[in-house]
Amino acid sequence: MPQGDSARSADRRDADRAGDGAQPRDAVARLADHAAIERLASDLLPALVARLSGTGLGELEVREGEWRVRLRRPATSGHALERSAERPGRSQRAGREAGRDGRDSRDPGREPGREAGRAAGGQPASPSSTGAHDDSHRHAPLVATSPAVGVFRARSDLRSGTRVRAGERLGVVDLLGVPQEVTAVGEAVVAALFVEDGDAVEYGQPLLALEPVQSPEHEAAPQAVPVG
Amino acid sequence: MFRRILIANRGEIALRILRACRTLGIEAVVAYSEADRETLAVRQADEAICIGPADARRS
């Protein structure tokens, strides 16, 4: 099994000490090594650590002569980095996922979650339910999220201002030839499209913003119609 | 040596691969469904990406 960097450099040092076929290193050279390590530890490492933390980098490697220093940001929880499977950027991922699930992001550096509706496709429409009953939330926007990884195909007549009914098909996400429907969770007006027709989208990625409307004939909460 | 590996497995296997990646200094990306959101491999991964709901046909 191939060895890591630290193992390799340890071997080199062991070989040097043992004088194992390699050039014997005299005391002067060893002292120089120790001095170099000291400099490394006291000067270089703090600076590198500071640089690493200040940026979004996950890993930093510095080489000088025979020496190599690699700093690696400790792996934060998978959730902190992933948070919703969006390609556009990690901070956006955090925002969308946190909003979608109603949970706080575990990584404090991420954007706060936005208010979001449930994923399209037959799931209960709880945000729109509260919107129907509570006047103060009647204009809370819903977000239609992608039901799958794939390519988004918008309904051709869909644009900002289009009025849709509960369960109405907004488009599909094409997954290797299998279309998964994107449906409206409640009666609403399309407020914005976050992606364009033909964009690759990820599971849970926000696709459209919908402004729920309260129509006089709806006494009960609108319910998502499962689309088979 | 690889710089990054996508782990499509689940459970113990995913965890073993993840640990081997750690030892070798390889970045591990775990793809998972909703069912595995709270599993150890997902939480330990350098990057984790949710690709769908628990239903195997949809993820």
PDB file of C-alpha atoms in Angstrom:
ATOM      1  CA  MET A   1       0.000   0.000   0.000  1.00  0.00           C
ATOM      2  CA  PRO A   2       1.464   3.384  -0.912  1.00  0.00           C
ATOM      3  CA  GLN A   3       2.495   5.447   2.059  1.00  0.00           C
ATOM      4  CA  GLY A   4       1.469   8.967   2.887  1.00  0.00           C
ATOM      5  CA  ASP A   5       3.819  11.928   2.812  1.00  0.00           C
ATOM      6  CA  SER A   6       4.598  11.774   6.501  1.00  0.00           C
ATOM      7  CA  ALA A   7       5.461   8.110   6.201  1.00  0.00           C
ATOM      8  CA  ARG A   8       7.765   8.791   3.289  1.00  0.00           C
ATOM      9  CA  SER A   9       9.656  11.559   5.016  1.00  0.00           C
ATOM     10  CA  ALA A  10       9.884   9.455   8.162  1.00  0.00           C
ATOM     11  CA  ASP A  11      11.468   6.710   6.112  1.00  0.00           C
ATOM     12  CA  ARG A  12      13.938   9.132   4.669  1.00  0.00           C
ATOM     13  CA  ARG A  13      14.943  10.309   8.106  1.00  0.00           C
ATOM     14  CA  ASP A  14      15.243   6.747   9.379  1.00  0.00           C
ATOM     15  CA  ALA A  15      17.387   5.826   6.416  1.00  0.00           C
ATOM     16  CA  ASP A  16      19.599   8.802   7.101  1.00  0.00           C
ATOM     17  CA  ARG A  17      20.049   7.869  10.702  1.00  0.00           C
ATOM     18  CA  ALA A  18      20.800   4.278   9.928  1.00  0.00           C
ATOM     19  CA  GLY A  19      23.179   5.332   7.197  1.00  0.00           C
ATOM     20  CA  ASP A  20      21.343   2.829   5.093  1.00  0.00           C
ATOM     21  CA  GLY A  21      23.053   3.136   1.747  1.00  0.00           C
ATOM     22  CA  ALA A  22      22.180   6.872   1.688  1.00  0.00           C
ATOM     23  CA  GLN A  23      24.805   9.505   2.230  1.00  0.00           C
ATOM     24  CA  PRO A  24      25.722   9.649   5.918  1.00  0.00           C
ATOM     25  CA  ARG A  25      24.540  12.939   7.400  1.00  0.00           C
ATOM     26  CA  ASP A  26      26.946  14.590   9.763  1.00  0.00           C
ATOM     27  CA  ALA A  27      26.050  16.456  12.901  1.00  0.00           C
ATOM     28  CA  VAL A  28      26.111  19.798  11.134  1.00  0.00           C
ATOM     29  CA  ALA A  29      23.533  18.699   8.617  1.00  0.00           C
ATOM     30  CA  ARG A  30      21.329  17.321  11.372  1.00  0.00           C
ATOM     31  CA  LEU A  31      21.534  20.532  13.292  1.00  0.00           C
ATOM     32  CA  ALA A  32      20.583  22.426  10.172  1.00  0.00           C
ATOM     33  CA  ASP A  33      17.594  20.153   9.848  1.00  0.00           C
ATOM     34  CA  HIS A  34      16.536  20.789  13.413  1.00  0.00           C
ATOM     35  CA  ALA A  35      16.915  24.503  12.946  1.00  0.00           C
ATOM     36  CA  ALA A  36      14.814  24.296   9.825  1.00  0.00           C
ATOM     37  CA  ILE A  37      12.125  22.409  11.672  1.00  0.00           C
ATOM     38  CA  GLU A  38      12.173  25.011  14.418  1.00  0.00           C
ATOM     39  CA  ARG A  39      11.767  27.804  11.924  1.00  0.00           C
ATOM     40  CA  LEU A  40       9.013  25.850  10.301  1.00  0.00           C
ATOM     41  CA  ALA A  41       7.125  25.371  13.505  1.00  0.00           C
ATOM     42  CA  SER A  42       7.450  28.841  14.912  1.00  0.00           C
ATOM     43  CA  ASP A  43       7.274  30.997  11.795  1.00  0.00           C
ATOM     44  CA  LEU A  44       5.860  29.214   8.850  1.00  0.00           C
ATOM     45  CA  LEU A  45       3.153  27.048  10.335  1.00  0.00           C
ATOM     46  CA  PRO A  46       1.187  29.762  12.137  1.00  0.00           C
ATOM     47  CA  ALA A  47       1.291  31.866   8.989  1.00  0.00           C
ATOM     48  CA  LEU A  48       0.085  28.965   6.888  1.00  0.00           C
ATOM     49  CA  VAL A  49      -2.656  28.116   9.340  1.00  0.00           C
ATOM     50  CA  ALA A  50      -3.794  31.717   9.306  1.00  0.00           C
ATOM     51  CA  ARG A  51      -3.792  31.764   5.547  1.00  0.00           C
ATOM     52  CA  LEU A  52      -5.720  28.533   5.352  1.00  0.00           C
ATOM     53  CA  SER A  53      -8.390  29.649   7.784  1.00  0.00           C
ATOM     54  CA  GLY A  54      -8.770  32.990   6.111  1.00  0.00           C
ATOM     55  CA  THR A  55      -9.627  31.501   2.772  1.00  0.00           C
ATOM     56  CA  GLY A  56     -12.044  28.897   1.612  1.00  0.00           C
ATOM     57  CA  LEU A  57      -9.230  26.475   0.884  1.00  0.00           C
ATOM     58  CA  GLY A  58      -9.399  23.018   2.329  1.00  0.00           C
ATOM     59  CA  GLU A  59      -5.762  22.151   1.930  1.00  0.00           C
ATOM     60  CA  LEU A  60      -2.484  23.963   1.546  1.00  0.00           C
ATOM     61  CA  GLU A  61       0.891  22.529   0.633  1.00  0.00           C
ATOM     62  CA  VAL A  62       4.213  24.329   0.706  1.00  0.00           C
ATOM     63  CA  ARG A  63       7.408  22.852  -0.644  1.00  0.00           C
ATOM     64  CA  GLU A  64      10.886  24.135  -0.067  1.00  0.00           C
ATOM     65  CA  GLY A  65      13.882  22.119  -1.035  1.00  0.00           C
ATOM     66  CA  GLU A  66      13.429  18.655   0.364  1.00  0.00           C
ATOM     67  CA  TRP A  67      10.774  19.737   2.801  1.00  0.00           C
ATOM     68  CA  ARG A  68       7.077  19.685   2.282  1.00  0.00           C
ATOM     69  CA  VAL A  69       4.418  20.952   4.605  1.00  0.00           C
ATOM     70  CA  ARG A  70       0.808  20.111   3.993  1.00  0.00           C
ATOM     71  CA  LEU A  71      -1.985  21.626   6.022  1.00  0.00           C
ATOM     72  CA  ARG A  72      -5.426  20.215   5.793  1.00  0.00           C
ATOM     73  CA  ARG A  73      -8.570  21.765   7.139  1.00  0.00           C
ATOM     74  CA  PRO A  74     -10.184  19.280   9.500  1.00  0.00           C
ATOM     75  CA  ALA A  75     -13.117  17.621   7.830  1.00  0.00           C
ATOM     76  CA  THR A  76     -16.198  19.333   9.119  1.00  0.00           C
ATOM     77  CA  SER A  77     -19.368  17.332   9.207  1.00  0.00           C
ATOM     78  CA  GLY A  78     -20.589  16.205   5.840  1.00  0.00           C
ATOM     79  CA  HIS A  79     -23.654  18.306   6.410  1.00  0.00           C
ATOM     80  CA  ALA A  80     -21.742  21.510   6.770  1.00  0.00           C
ATOM     81  CA  LEU A  81     -20.164  21.122   3.380  1.00  0.00           C
ATOM     82  CA  GLU A  82     -23.001  19.535   1.516  1.00  0.00           C
ATOM     83  CA  ARG A  83     -26.160  20.922   2.929  1.00  0.00           C
ATOM     84  CA  SER A  84     -28.214  20.474  -0.132  1.00  0.00           C
ATOM     85  CA  ALA A  85     -26.379  19.227  -3.128  1.00  0.00           C
ATOM     86  CA  GLU A  86     -26.265  22.392  -5.181  1.00  0.00           C
ATOM     87  CA  ARG A  87     -23.424  22.985  -7.578  1.00  0.00           C
ATOM     88  CA  PRO A  88     -23.657  26.796  -7.560  1.00  0.00           C
ATOM     89  CA  GLY A  89     -21.719  27.100  -4.376  1.00  0.00           C
ATOM     90  CA  ARG A  90     -21.415  25.720  -0.894  1.00  0.00           C
ATOM     91  CA  SER A  91     -22.856  28.729   0.863  1.00  0.00           C
ATOM     92  CA  GLN A  92     -25.896  28.602  -1.344  1.00  0.00           C
ATOM     93  CA  ARG A  93     -26.216  24.919  -0.642  1.00  0.00           C
ATOM     94  CA  ALA A  94     -26.327  25.603   3.040  1.00  0.00           C
ATOM     95  CA  GLY A  95     -28.980  28.211   2.594  1.00  0.00           C
ATOM     96  CA  ARG A  96     -31.257  26.073   0.496  1.00  0.00           C
ATOM     97  CA  GLU A  97     -30.962  22.921   2.521  1.00  0.00           C
ATOM     98  CA  ALA A  98     -31.478  24.647   5.819  1.00  0.00           C
ATOM     99  CA  GLY A  99     -34.507  26.401   4.447  1.00  0.00           C
ATOM    100  CA  ARG A 100     -35.957  23.288   2.939  1.00  0.00           C
ATOM    101  CA  ASP A 101     -35.742  21.188   6.043  1.00  0.00           C
ATOM    102  CA  GLY A 102     -36.462  23.935   8.481  1.00  0.00           C
ATOM    103  CA  ARG A 103     -33.282  23.045  10.379  1.00  0.00           C
ATOM    104  CA  ASP A 104     -30.404  25.308  11.212  1.00  0.00           C
ATOM    105  CA  SER A 105     -27.265  24.784   9.257  1.00  0.00           C
ATOM    106  CA  ARG A 106     -24.585  23.182  11.394  1.00  0.00           C
ATOM    107  CA  ASP A 107     -21.894  25.322   9.899  1.00  0.00           C
ATOM    108  CA  PRO A 108     -22.069  28.861  11.252  1.00  0.00           C
ATOM    109  CA  GLY A 109     -20.339  30.232   8.233  1.00  0.00           C
ATOM    110  CA  ARG A 110     -23.178  29.420   5.854  1.00  0.00           C
ATOM    111  CA  GLU A 111     -25.981  31.642   4.702  1.00  0.00           C
ATOM    112  CA  PRO A 112     -29.126  31.472   6.801  1.00  0.00           C
ATOM    113  CA  GLY A 113     -31.812  29.242   5.373  1.00  0.00           C
ATOM    114  CA  ARG A 114     -34.607  30.753   3.395  1.00  0.00           C
ATOM    115  CA  GLU A 115     -38.210  29.931   3.968  1.00  0.00           C
ATOM    116  CA  ALA A 116     -38.968  27.088   1.633  1.00  0.00           C
ATOM    117  CA  GLY A 117     -41.836  24.872   0.624  1.00  0.00           C
ATOM    118  CA  ARG A 118     -41.697  21.103   0.482  1.00  0.00           C
ATOM    119  CA  ALA A 119     -40.201  19.271  -2.431  1.00  0.00           C
ATOM    120  CA  ALA A 120     -42.614  18.929  -5.290  1.00  0.00           C
ATOM    121  CA  GLY A 121     -44.251  15.681  -6.115  1.00  0.00           C
ATOM    122  CA  GLY A 122     -46.850  14.517  -3.655  1.00  0.00           C
ATOM    123  CA  GLN A 123     -45.519  15.672  -0.337  1.00  0.00           C
ATOM    124  CA  PRO A 124     -47.836  17.422   2.096  1.00  0.00           C
ATOM    125  CA  ALA A 125     -48.022  21.154   1.614  1.00  0.00           C
ATOM    126  CA  SER A 126     -47.472  22.337   5.162  1.00  0.00           C
ATOM    127  CA  PRO A 127     -46.138  25.841   4.488  1.00  0.00           C
ATOM    128  CA  SER A 128     -48.987  26.575   2.176  1.00  0.00           C
ATOM    129  CA  SER A 129     -51.409  25.165   4.711  1.00  0.00           C
ATOM    130  CA  THR A 130     -50.332  27.675   7.285  1.00  0.00           C
ATOM    131  CA  GLY A 131     -50.402  30.320   4.601  1.00  0.00           C
ATOM    132  CA  ALA A 132     -54.026  29.614   3.868  1.00  0.00           C
ATOM    133  CA  HIS A 133     -55.124  29.860   7.454  1.00  0.00           C
ATOM    134  CA  ASP A 134     -52.939  32.627   8.734  1.00  0.00           C
ATOM    135  CA  ASP A 135     -53.328  35.997   7.104  1.00  0.00           C
ATOM    136  CA  SER A 136     -49.975  37.222   8.244  1.00  0.00           C
ATOM    137  CA  HIS A 137     -48.304  34.477   6.223  1.00  0.00           C
ATOM    138  CA  ARG A 138     -50.485  34.634   3.187  1.00  0.00           C
ATOM    139  CA  HIS A 139     -47.774  36.150   1.082  1.00  0.00           C
ATOM    140  CA  ALA A 140     -44.941  33.956   2.304  1.00  0.00           C
ATOM    141  CA  PRO A 141     -43.261  32.662  -0.829  1.00  0.00           C
ATOM    142  CA  LEU A 142     -43.071  28.991  -1.537  1.00  0.00           C
ATOM    143  CA  VAL A 143     -40.200  27.401  -3.372  1.00  0.00           C
ATOM    144  CA  ALA A 144     -40.620  24.495  -5.717  1.00  0.00           C
ATOM    145  CA  THR A 145     -37.574  22.293  -5.364  1.00  0.00           C
ATOM    146  CA  SER A 146     -36.188  19.683  -7.675  1.00  0.00           C
ATOM    147  CA  PRO A 147     -37.352  16.124  -7.027  1.00  0.00           C
ATOM    148  CA  ALA A 148     -34.220  14.646  -8.522  1.00  0.00           C
ATOM    149  CA  VAL A 149     -30.802  15.086 -10.024  1.00  0.00           C
ATOM    150  CA  GLY A 150     -31.271  15.865 -13.695  1.00  0.00           C
ATOM    151  CA  VAL A 151     -32.045  18.446 -16.336  1.00  0.00           C
ATOM    152  CA  PHE A 152     -34.850  20.882 -15.677  1.00  0.00           C
ATOM    153  CA  ARG A 153     -37.422  21.349 -18.417  1.00  0.00           C
ATOM    154  CA  ALA A 154     -39.758  24.205 -17.721  1.00  0.00           C
ATOM    155  CA  ARG A 155     -43.328  24.198 -18.945  1.00  0.00           C
ATOM    156  CA  SER A 156     -43.227  26.244 -22.098  1.00  0.00           C
ATOM    157  CA  ASP A 157     -45.810  28.823 -21.045  1.00  0.00           C
ATOM    158  CA  LEU A 158     -44.382  29.360 -17.601  1.00  0.00           C
ATOM    159  CA  ARG A 159     -43.129  32.792 -16.671  1.00  0.00           C
ATOM    160  CA  SER A 160     -43.249  35.296 -13.886  1.00  0.00           C
ATOM    161  CA  GLY A 161     -46.879  36.065 -13.157  1.00  0.00           C
ATOM    162  CA  THR A 162     -48.309  32.799 -14.419  1.00  0.00           C
ATOM    163  CA  ARG A 163     -51.006  31.561 -12.118  1.00  0.00           C
ATOM    164  CA  VAL A 164     -50.945  27.917 -11.176  1.00  0.00           C
ATOM    165  CA  ARG A 165     -53.216  25.659  -9.187  1.00  0.00           C
ATOM    166  CA  ALA A 166     -52.377  23.113  -6.560  1.00  0.00           C
ATOM    167  CA  GLY A 167     -50.822  20.059  -8.130  1.00  0.00           C
ATOM    168  CA  GLU A 168     -50.338  21.746 -11.452  1.00  0.00           C
ATOM    169  CA  ARG A 169     -47.264  20.653 -13.355  1.00  0.00           C
ATOM    170  CA  LEU A 170     -44.621  23.366 -13.533  1.00  0.00           C
ATOM    171  CA  GLY A 171     -42.152  21.317 -15.484  1.00  0.00           C
ATOM    172  CA  VAL A 172     -40.107  18.172 -15.243  1.00  0.00           C
ATOM    173  CA  VAL A 173     -36.648  17.161 -14.217  1.00  0.00           C
ATOM    174  CA  ASP A 174     -35.323  14.726 -16.741  1.00  0.00           C
ATOM    175  CA  LEU A 175     -33.230  11.984 -15.220  1.00  0.00           C
ATOM    176  CA  LEU A 176     -31.597   9.777 -17.824  1.00  0.00           C
ATOM    177  CA  GLY A 177     -34.745   9.863 -19.892  1.00  0.00           C
ATOM    178  CA  VAL A 178     -37.138   9.481 -16.960  1.00  0.00           C
ATOM    179  CA  PRO A 179     -39.047  12.698 -16.316  1.00  0.00           C
ATOM    180  CA  GLN A 180     -39.923  13.547 -12.716  1.00  0.00           C
ATOM    181  CA  GLU A 181     -42.696  16.076 -12.356  1.00  0.00           C
ATOM    182  CA  VAL A 182     -42.260  19.387 -10.631  1.00  0.00           C
ATOM    183  CA  THR A 183     -45.645  20.379  -9.259  1.00  0.00           C
ATOM    184  CA  ALA A 184     -47.090  23.380  -7.498  1.00  0.00           C
ATOM    185  CA  VAL A 185     -47.812  22.650  -3.854  1.00  0.00           C
ATOM    186  CA  GLY A 186     -50.620  25.130  -3.724  1.00  0.00           C
ATOM    187  CA  GLU A 187     -52.518  27.728  -5.649  1.00  0.00           C
ATOM    188  CA  ALA A 188     -49.969  30.391  -6.458  1.00  0.00           C
ATOM    189  CA  VAL A 189     -48.520  32.875  -8.859  1.00  0.00           C
ATOM    190  CA  VAL A 190     -45.052  32.264 -10.251  1.00  0.00           C
ATOM    191  CA  ALA A 191     -42.819  34.879  -8.693  1.00  0.00           C
ATOM    192  CA  ALA A 192     -39.445  33.916 -10.085  1.00  0.00           C
ATOM    193  CA  LEU A 193     -37.586  31.175 -11.888  1.00  0.00           C
ATOM    194  CA  PHE A 194     -34.219  30.369 -10.399  1.00  0.00           C
ATOM    195  CA  VAL A 195     -33.084  28.114 -13.193  1.00  0.00           C
ATOM    196  CA  GLU A 196     -33.481  28.128 -16.935  1.00  0.00           C
ATOM    197  CA  ASP A 197     -34.898  25.471 -19.168  1.00  0.00           C
ATOM    198  CA  GLY A 198     -32.080  23.034 -19.851  1.00  0.00           C
ATOM    199  CA  ASP A 199     -30.131  23.713 -16.665  1.00  0.00           C
ATOM    200  CA  ALA A 200     -28.688  20.775 -14.788  1.00  0.00           C
ATOM    201  CA  VAL A 201     -30.220  20.689 -11.319  1.00  0.00           C
ATOM    202  CA  GLU A 202     -29.609  18.747  -8.166  1.00  0.00           C
ATOM    203  CA  TYR A 203     -31.909  17.052  -5.723  1.00  0.00           C
ATOM    204  CA  GLY A 204     -33.625  19.660  -3.615  1.00  0.00           C
ATOM    205  CA  GLN A 205     -32.397  22.613  -5.636  1.00  0.00           C
ATOM    206  CA  PRO A 206     -34.865  25.514  -5.660  1.00  0.00           C
ATOM    207  CA  LEU A 207     -36.415  25.895  -9.094  1.00  0.00           C
ATOM    208  CA  LEU A 208     -39.199  28.436  -8.787  1.00  0.00           C
ATOM    209  CA  ALA A 209     -40.546  30.852  -6.263  1.00  0.00           C
ATOM    210  CA  LEU A 210     -44.303  30.846  -5.940  1.00  0.00           C
ATOM    211  CA  GLU A 211     -46.458  33.423  -4.228  1.00  0.00           C
ATOM    212  CA  PRO A 212     -49.403  31.635  -2.724  1.00  0.00           C
ATOM    213  CA  VAL A 213     -52.796  33.163  -3.343  1.00  0.00           C
ATOM    214  CA  GLN A 214     -55.868  32.826  -1.279  1.00  0.00           C
ATOM    215  CA  SER A 215     -58.804  32.285  -3.518  1.00  0.00           C
ATOM    216  CA  PRO A 216     -62.239  32.838  -2.030  1.00  0.00           C
ATOM    217  CA  GLU A 217     -63.512  29.361  -2.880  1.00  0.00           C
ATOM    218  CA  HIS A 218     -60.759  27.668  -0.871  1.00  0.00           C
ATOM    219  CA  GLU A 219     -61.764  27.322   2.736  1.00  0.00           C
ATOM    220  CA  ALA A 220     -59.419  24.492   3.579  1.00  0.00           C
ATOM    221  CA  ALA A 221     -55.684  24.415   3.081  1.00  0.00           C
ATOM    222  CA  PRO A 222     -54.598  23.617  -0.451  1.00  0.00           C
ATOM    223  CA  GLN A 223     -53.203  20.143  -0.713  1.00  0.00           C
ATOM    224  CA  ALA A 224     -50.565  18.883  -3.035  1.00  0.00           C
ATOM    225  CA  VAL A 225     -52.005  16.438  -5.494  1.00  0.00           C
ATOM    226  CA  PRO A 226     -49.744  13.437  -5.862  1.00  0.00           C
ATOM    227  CA  VAL A 227     -48.874  13.039  -9.480  1.00  0.00           C
ATOM    228  CA  GLY A 228     -48.424   9.427 -10.411  1.00  0.00           C
TER     229      GLY A 228
ATOM    230  CA  MET B   1      -2.632   8.762  -6.668  1.00  0.00           C
ATOM    231  CA  PHE B   2      -6.173  10.038  -6.825  1.00  0.00           C
ATOM    232  CA  ARG B   3      -6.941  13.419  -5.461  1.00  0.00           C
ATOM    233  CA  ARG B   4     -10.611  12.779  -4.904  1.00  0.00           C
ATOM    234  CA  ILE B   5     -12.910   9.775  -4.858  1.00  0.00           C
ATOM    235  CA  LEU B   6     -16.695   9.539  -5.071  1.00  0.00           C
ATOM    236  CA  ILE B   7     -18.089   6.919  -2.705  1.00  0.00           C
ATOM    237  CA  ALA B   8     -21.384   5.516  -3.928  1.00  0.00           C
ATOM    238  CA  ASN B   9     -21.610   2.779  -1.313  1.00  0.00           C
ATOM    239  CA  ARG B  10     -23.500   2.867   1.929  1.00  0.00           C
ATOM    240  CA  GLY B  11     -22.964   1.821   5.501  1.00  0.00           C
ATOM    241  CA  GLU B  12     -19.908  -0.013   6.660  1.00  0.00           C
ATOM    242  CA  ILE B  13     -18.370  -0.240   3.209  1.00  0.00           C
ATOM    243  CA  ALA B  14     -18.620   3.501   2.686  1.00  0.00           C
ATOM    244  CA  LEU B  15     -17.007   4.048   6.062  1.00  0.00           C
ATOM    245  CA  ARG B  16     -14.122   1.693   5.305  1.00  0.00           C
ATOM    246  CA  ILE B  17     -13.433   3.402   2.010  1.00  0.00           C
ATOM    247  CA  LEU B  18     -13.652   6.772   3.705  1.00  0.00           C
ATOM    248  CA  ARG B  19     -11.109   5.798   6.320  1.00  0.00           C
ATOM    249  CA  ALA B  20      -8.765   4.431   3.682  1.00  0.00           C
ATOM    250  CA  CYS B  21      -9.081   7.748   1.834  1.00  0.00           C
ATOM    251  CA  ARG B  22      -8.163   9.578   5.008  1.00  0.00           C
ATOM    252  CA  THR B  23      -5.075   7.468   5.472  1.00  0.00           C
ATOM    253  CA  LEU B  24      -4.000   8.119   1.901  1.00  0.00           C
ATOM    254  CA  GLY B  25      -4.822  11.795   1.958  1.00  0.00           C
ATOM    255  CA  ILE B  26      -7.523  11.484  -0.669  1.00  0.00           C
ATOM    256  CA  GLU B  27     -10.586  13.666  -0.561  1.00  0.00           C
ATOM    257  CA  ALA B  28     -13.745  11.595  -0.142  1.00  0.00           C
ATOM    258  CA  VAL B  29     -17.103  12.642  -1.542  1.00  0.00           C
ATOM    259  CA  VAL B  30     -20.080  10.590  -0.408  1.00  0.00           C
ATOM    260  CA  ALA B  31     -23.243  10.444  -2.504  1.00  0.00           C
ATOM    261  CA  TYR B  32     -26.266   9.453  -0.440  1.00  0.00           C
ATOM    262  CA  SER B  33     -30.035   9.310  -0.352  1.00  0.00           C
ATOM    263  CA  GLU B  34     -32.286  10.767   2.305  1.00  0.00           C
ATOM    264  CA  ALA B  35     -32.318   7.429   4.114  1.00  0.00           C
ATOM    265  CA  ASP B  36     -28.615   7.733   4.898  1.00  0.00           C
ATOM    266  CA  ARG B  37     -28.501  11.389   5.796  1.00  0.00           C
ATOM    267  CA  GLU B  38     -27.540  10.777   9.428  1.00  0.00           C
ATOM    268  CA  THR B  39     -25.093   7.959   8.867  1.00  0.00           C
ATOM    269  CA  LEU B  40     -21.492   8.158   9.969  1.00  0.00           C
ATOM    270  CA  ALA B  41     -19.944   8.015   6.508  1.00  0.00           C
ATOM    271  CA  VAL B  42     -22.044  10.975   5.380  1.00  0.00           C
ATOM    272  CA  ARG B  43     -21.118  12.966   8.443  1.00  0.00           C
ATOM    273  CA  GLN B  44     -17.432  12.137   8.139  1.00  0.00           C
ATOM    274  CA  ALA B  45     -17.089  12.773   4.447  1.00  0.00           C
ATOM    275  CA  ASP B  46     -15.080  15.699   3.152  1.00  0.00           C
ATOM    276  CA  GLU B  47     -18.056  16.473   1.005  1.00  0.00           C
ATOM    277  CA  ALA B  48     -21.460  14.829   0.970  1.00  0.00           C
ATOM    278  CA  ILE B  49     -24.095  15.225  -1.691  1.00  0.00           C
ATOM    279  CA  CYS B  50     -27.722  14.183  -1.400  1.00  0.00           C
ATOM    280  CA  ILE B  51     -28.956  12.750  -4.658  1.00  0.00           C
ATOM    281  CA  GLY B  52     -32.535  11.890  -3.887  1.00  0.00           C
ATOM    282  CA  PRO B  53     -35.182  10.461  -1.612  1.00  0.00           C
ATOM    283  CA  ALA B  54     -34.932   7.127   0.142  1.00  0.00           C
ATOM    284  CA  ASP B  55     -36.823   5.275  -2.537  1.00  0.00           C
ATOM    285  CA  ALA B  56     -34.153   3.428  -4.493  1.00  0.00           C
ATOM    286  CA  ARG B  57     -35.900   4.124  -7.796  1.00  0.00           C
ATOM    287  CA  ARG B  58     -35.599   7.837  -7.205  1.00  0.00           C
ATOM    288  CA  SER B  59     -32.041   7.993  -6.004  1.00  0.00           C
TER     289      SER B  59
END
